[in-house]
CSV table of C-alpha atoms in Angstrom, one decimal:
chain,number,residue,atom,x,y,z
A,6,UNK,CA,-108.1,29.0,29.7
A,7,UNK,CA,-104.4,29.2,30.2
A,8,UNK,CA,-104.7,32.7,28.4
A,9,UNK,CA,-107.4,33.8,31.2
A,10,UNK,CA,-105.1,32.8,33.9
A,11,UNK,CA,-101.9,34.9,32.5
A,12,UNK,CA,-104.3,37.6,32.0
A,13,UNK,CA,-106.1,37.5,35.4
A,14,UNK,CA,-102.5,36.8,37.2
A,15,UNK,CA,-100.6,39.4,36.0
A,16,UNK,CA,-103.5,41.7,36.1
A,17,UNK,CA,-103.7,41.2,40.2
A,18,UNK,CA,-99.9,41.4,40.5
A,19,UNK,CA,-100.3,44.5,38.5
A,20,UNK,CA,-102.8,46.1,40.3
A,21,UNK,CA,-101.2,45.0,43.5
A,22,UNK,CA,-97.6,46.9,42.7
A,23,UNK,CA,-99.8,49.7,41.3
A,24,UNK,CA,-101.5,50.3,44.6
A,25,UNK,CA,-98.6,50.5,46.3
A,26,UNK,CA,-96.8,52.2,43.7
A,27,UNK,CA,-99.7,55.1,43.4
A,28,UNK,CA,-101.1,54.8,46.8
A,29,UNK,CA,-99.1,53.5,49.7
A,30,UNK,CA,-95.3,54.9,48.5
A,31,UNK,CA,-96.2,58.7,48.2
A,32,UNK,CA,-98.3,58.4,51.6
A,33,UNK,CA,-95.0,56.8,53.6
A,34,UNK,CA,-93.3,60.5,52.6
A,35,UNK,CA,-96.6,62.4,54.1
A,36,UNK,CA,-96.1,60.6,57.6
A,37,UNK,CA,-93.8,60.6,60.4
A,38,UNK,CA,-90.4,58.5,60.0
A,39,UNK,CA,-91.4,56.3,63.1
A,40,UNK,CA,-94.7,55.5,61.7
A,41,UNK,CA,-93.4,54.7,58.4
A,42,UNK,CA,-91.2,52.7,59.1
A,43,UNK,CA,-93.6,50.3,61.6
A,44,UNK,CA,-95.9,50.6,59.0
A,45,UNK,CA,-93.6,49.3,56.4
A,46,UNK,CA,-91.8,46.4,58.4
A,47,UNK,CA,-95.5,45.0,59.1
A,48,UNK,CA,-97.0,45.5,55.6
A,49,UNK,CA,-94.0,43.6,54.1
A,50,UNK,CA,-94.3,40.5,56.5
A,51,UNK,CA,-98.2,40.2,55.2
A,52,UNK,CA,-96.5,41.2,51.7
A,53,UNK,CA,-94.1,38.5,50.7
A,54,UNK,CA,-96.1,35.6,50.5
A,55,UNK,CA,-98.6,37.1,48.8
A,56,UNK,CA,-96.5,38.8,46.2
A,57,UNK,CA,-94.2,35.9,46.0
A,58,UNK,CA,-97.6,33.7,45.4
A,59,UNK,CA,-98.8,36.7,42.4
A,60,UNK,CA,-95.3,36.9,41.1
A,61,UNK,CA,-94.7,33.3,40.6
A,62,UNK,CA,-98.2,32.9,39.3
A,63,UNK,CA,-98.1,35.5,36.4
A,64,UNK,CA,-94.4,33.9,35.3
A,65,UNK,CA,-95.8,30.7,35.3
A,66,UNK,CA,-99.1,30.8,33.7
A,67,UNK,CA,-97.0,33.2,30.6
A,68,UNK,CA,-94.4,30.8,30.2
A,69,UNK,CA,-97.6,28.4,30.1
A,70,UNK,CA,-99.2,30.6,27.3
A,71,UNK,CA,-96.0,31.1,25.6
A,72,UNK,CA,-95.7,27.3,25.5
A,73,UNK,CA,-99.2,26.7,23.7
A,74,UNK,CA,-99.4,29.2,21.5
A,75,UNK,CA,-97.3,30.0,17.9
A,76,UNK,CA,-95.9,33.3,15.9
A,77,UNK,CA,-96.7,36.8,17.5
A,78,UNK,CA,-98.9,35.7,20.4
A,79,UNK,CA,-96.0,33.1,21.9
A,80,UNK,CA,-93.4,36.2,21.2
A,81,UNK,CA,-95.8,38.4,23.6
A,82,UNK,CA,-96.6,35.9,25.7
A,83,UNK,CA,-92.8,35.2,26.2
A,84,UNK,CA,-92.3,38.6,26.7
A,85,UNK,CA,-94.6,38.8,29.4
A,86,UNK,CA,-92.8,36.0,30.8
A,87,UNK,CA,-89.6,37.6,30.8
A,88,UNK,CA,-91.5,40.5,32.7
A,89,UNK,CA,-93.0,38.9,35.1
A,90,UNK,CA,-89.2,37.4,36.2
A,91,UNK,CA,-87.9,40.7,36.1
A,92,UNK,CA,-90.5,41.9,38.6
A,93,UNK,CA,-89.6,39.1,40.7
A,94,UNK,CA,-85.5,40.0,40.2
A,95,UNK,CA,-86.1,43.7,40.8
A,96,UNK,CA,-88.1,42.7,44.2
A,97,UNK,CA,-85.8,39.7,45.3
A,98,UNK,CA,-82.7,42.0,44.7
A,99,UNK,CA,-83.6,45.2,45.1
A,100,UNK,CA,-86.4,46.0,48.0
A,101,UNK,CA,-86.1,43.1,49.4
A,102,UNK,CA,-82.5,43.8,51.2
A,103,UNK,CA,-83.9,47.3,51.6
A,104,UNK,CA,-86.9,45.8,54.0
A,105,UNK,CA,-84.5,43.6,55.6
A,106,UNK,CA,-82.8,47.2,56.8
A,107,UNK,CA,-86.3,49.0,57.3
A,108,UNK,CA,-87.3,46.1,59.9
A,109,UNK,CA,-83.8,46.7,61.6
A,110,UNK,CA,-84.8,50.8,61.8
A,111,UNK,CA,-88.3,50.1,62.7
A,112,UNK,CA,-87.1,48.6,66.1
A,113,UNK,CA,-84.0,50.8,66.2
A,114,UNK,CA,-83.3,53.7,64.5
A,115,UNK,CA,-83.0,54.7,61.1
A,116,UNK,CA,-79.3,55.7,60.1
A,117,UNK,CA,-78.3,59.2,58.6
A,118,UNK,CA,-78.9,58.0,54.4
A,119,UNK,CA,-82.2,57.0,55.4
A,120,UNK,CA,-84.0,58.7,52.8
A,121,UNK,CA,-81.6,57.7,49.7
A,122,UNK,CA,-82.1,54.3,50.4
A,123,UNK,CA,-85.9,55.3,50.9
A,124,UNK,CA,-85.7,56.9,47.7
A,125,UNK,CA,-84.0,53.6,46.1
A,126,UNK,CA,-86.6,51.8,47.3
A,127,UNK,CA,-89.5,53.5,45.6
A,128,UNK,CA,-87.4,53.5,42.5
A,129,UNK,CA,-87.2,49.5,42.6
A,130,UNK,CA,-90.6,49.8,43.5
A,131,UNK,CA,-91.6,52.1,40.2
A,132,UNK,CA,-89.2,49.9,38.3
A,133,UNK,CA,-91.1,46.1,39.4
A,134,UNK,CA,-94.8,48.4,38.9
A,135,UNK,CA,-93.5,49.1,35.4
A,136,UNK,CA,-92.6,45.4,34.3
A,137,UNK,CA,-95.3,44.0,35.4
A,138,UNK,CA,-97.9,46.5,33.8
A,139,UNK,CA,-96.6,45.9,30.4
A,140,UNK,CA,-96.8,42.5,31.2
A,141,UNK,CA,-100.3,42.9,31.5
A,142,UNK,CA,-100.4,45.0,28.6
A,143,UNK,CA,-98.7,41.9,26.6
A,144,UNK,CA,-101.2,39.4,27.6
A,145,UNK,CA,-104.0,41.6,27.4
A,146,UNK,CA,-102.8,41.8,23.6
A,147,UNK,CA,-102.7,38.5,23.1
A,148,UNK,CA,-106.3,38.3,23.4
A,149,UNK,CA,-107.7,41.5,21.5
A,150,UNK,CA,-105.3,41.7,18.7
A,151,UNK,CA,-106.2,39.5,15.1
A,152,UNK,CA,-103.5,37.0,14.7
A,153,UNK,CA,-103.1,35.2,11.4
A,154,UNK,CA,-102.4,31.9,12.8
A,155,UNK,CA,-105.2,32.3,14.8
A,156,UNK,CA,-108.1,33.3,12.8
A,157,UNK,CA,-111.0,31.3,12.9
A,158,UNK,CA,-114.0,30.1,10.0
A,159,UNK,CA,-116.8,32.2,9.9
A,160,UNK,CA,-119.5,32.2,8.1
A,161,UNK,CA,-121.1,35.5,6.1
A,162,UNK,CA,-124.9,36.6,6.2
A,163,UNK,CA,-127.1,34.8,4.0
A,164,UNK,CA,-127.2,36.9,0.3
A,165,UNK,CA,-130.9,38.5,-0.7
A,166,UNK,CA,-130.9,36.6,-2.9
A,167,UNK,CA,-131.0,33.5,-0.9
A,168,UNK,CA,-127.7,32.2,-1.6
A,169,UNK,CA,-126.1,29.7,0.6
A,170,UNK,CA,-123.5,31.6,3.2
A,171,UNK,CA,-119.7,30.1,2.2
A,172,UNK,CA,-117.2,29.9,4.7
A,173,UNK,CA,-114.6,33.0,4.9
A,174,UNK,CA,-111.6,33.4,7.3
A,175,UNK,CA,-112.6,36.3,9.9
């Protein structure tokens, strides 16, 4: 269960930062600076709780999965972890204080570096995408790859001859 929950966590924060990252970012270049920067002061005040919410989740329910599990699979799943917090470090330090500056600009005026700290922004923004889809890509190898410690009893086919199946590690 906890392995469904890291998966399905940072899954949605992935896809979330991708979204933006792949949709929303390139489009706030395509429109005027004005409408950008409304847009993007308003989108980050729905934004933060919600990201905050997915961010904390996916940390959480690795280090969870990292707790209750051994050998390669806690070493991923710690890994994801460590992920996860850097998404969270890369948005708390990086874009955040930028949005703090866009809200300022949205009711004001943007000043003349505008688009270098633009630019920065997208790269925190590329940066926090990037950690949390490997992340993902962690978990999601938790649960398809065959761990030693992990393999389970299974039993083979009954022989033609009519043999009794014997147990055999899958």
């Amino acid at each position: 269960m906890t392995k469904g929950i890291a998966i399905a966590t940072t899954g949605l924060l992935t896809g979330a930062f991708g979204y933006g990252a792949i949709n929303l970012a390139p489009t706030f270049w395509k429109v005027p600076l004005e409408m950008r920067l409304s847009f993007h002061a308003q989108l980050m005040k729905m934004n933060s709780p919600v990201m905050l919410t997915a961010m904390a989740a996916a940390a959480a329910s690795s280090l969870a999965l990292a707790l209750q599990t051994r050998g390669r699979e806690r070493w991923l799943a710690a890994g994801a972890t460590s992920l996860a917090v850097a998404s969270f470090l890369i948005t708390r330090f990086g874009n955040v204080p930028i949005n703090g500056q866009i809200k300022v600009w949205a009711t004001t005026s943007a000043p003349a570096n505008y688009a270098e700290l633009l630019h920065r922004w997208d790269l925190f923004n590329r940066l926090r995408t990037t950690t949390a889809l490997v992340a993902f890509i962690l978990l999601v190898v938790t649960a398809v790859a065959p761990f030693r410690d992990r393999q389970e009893t299974a039993r083979e086919p009954i022989e033609a001859d009519g043999a009794q199946p014997r147990e055999t590690k899958a």
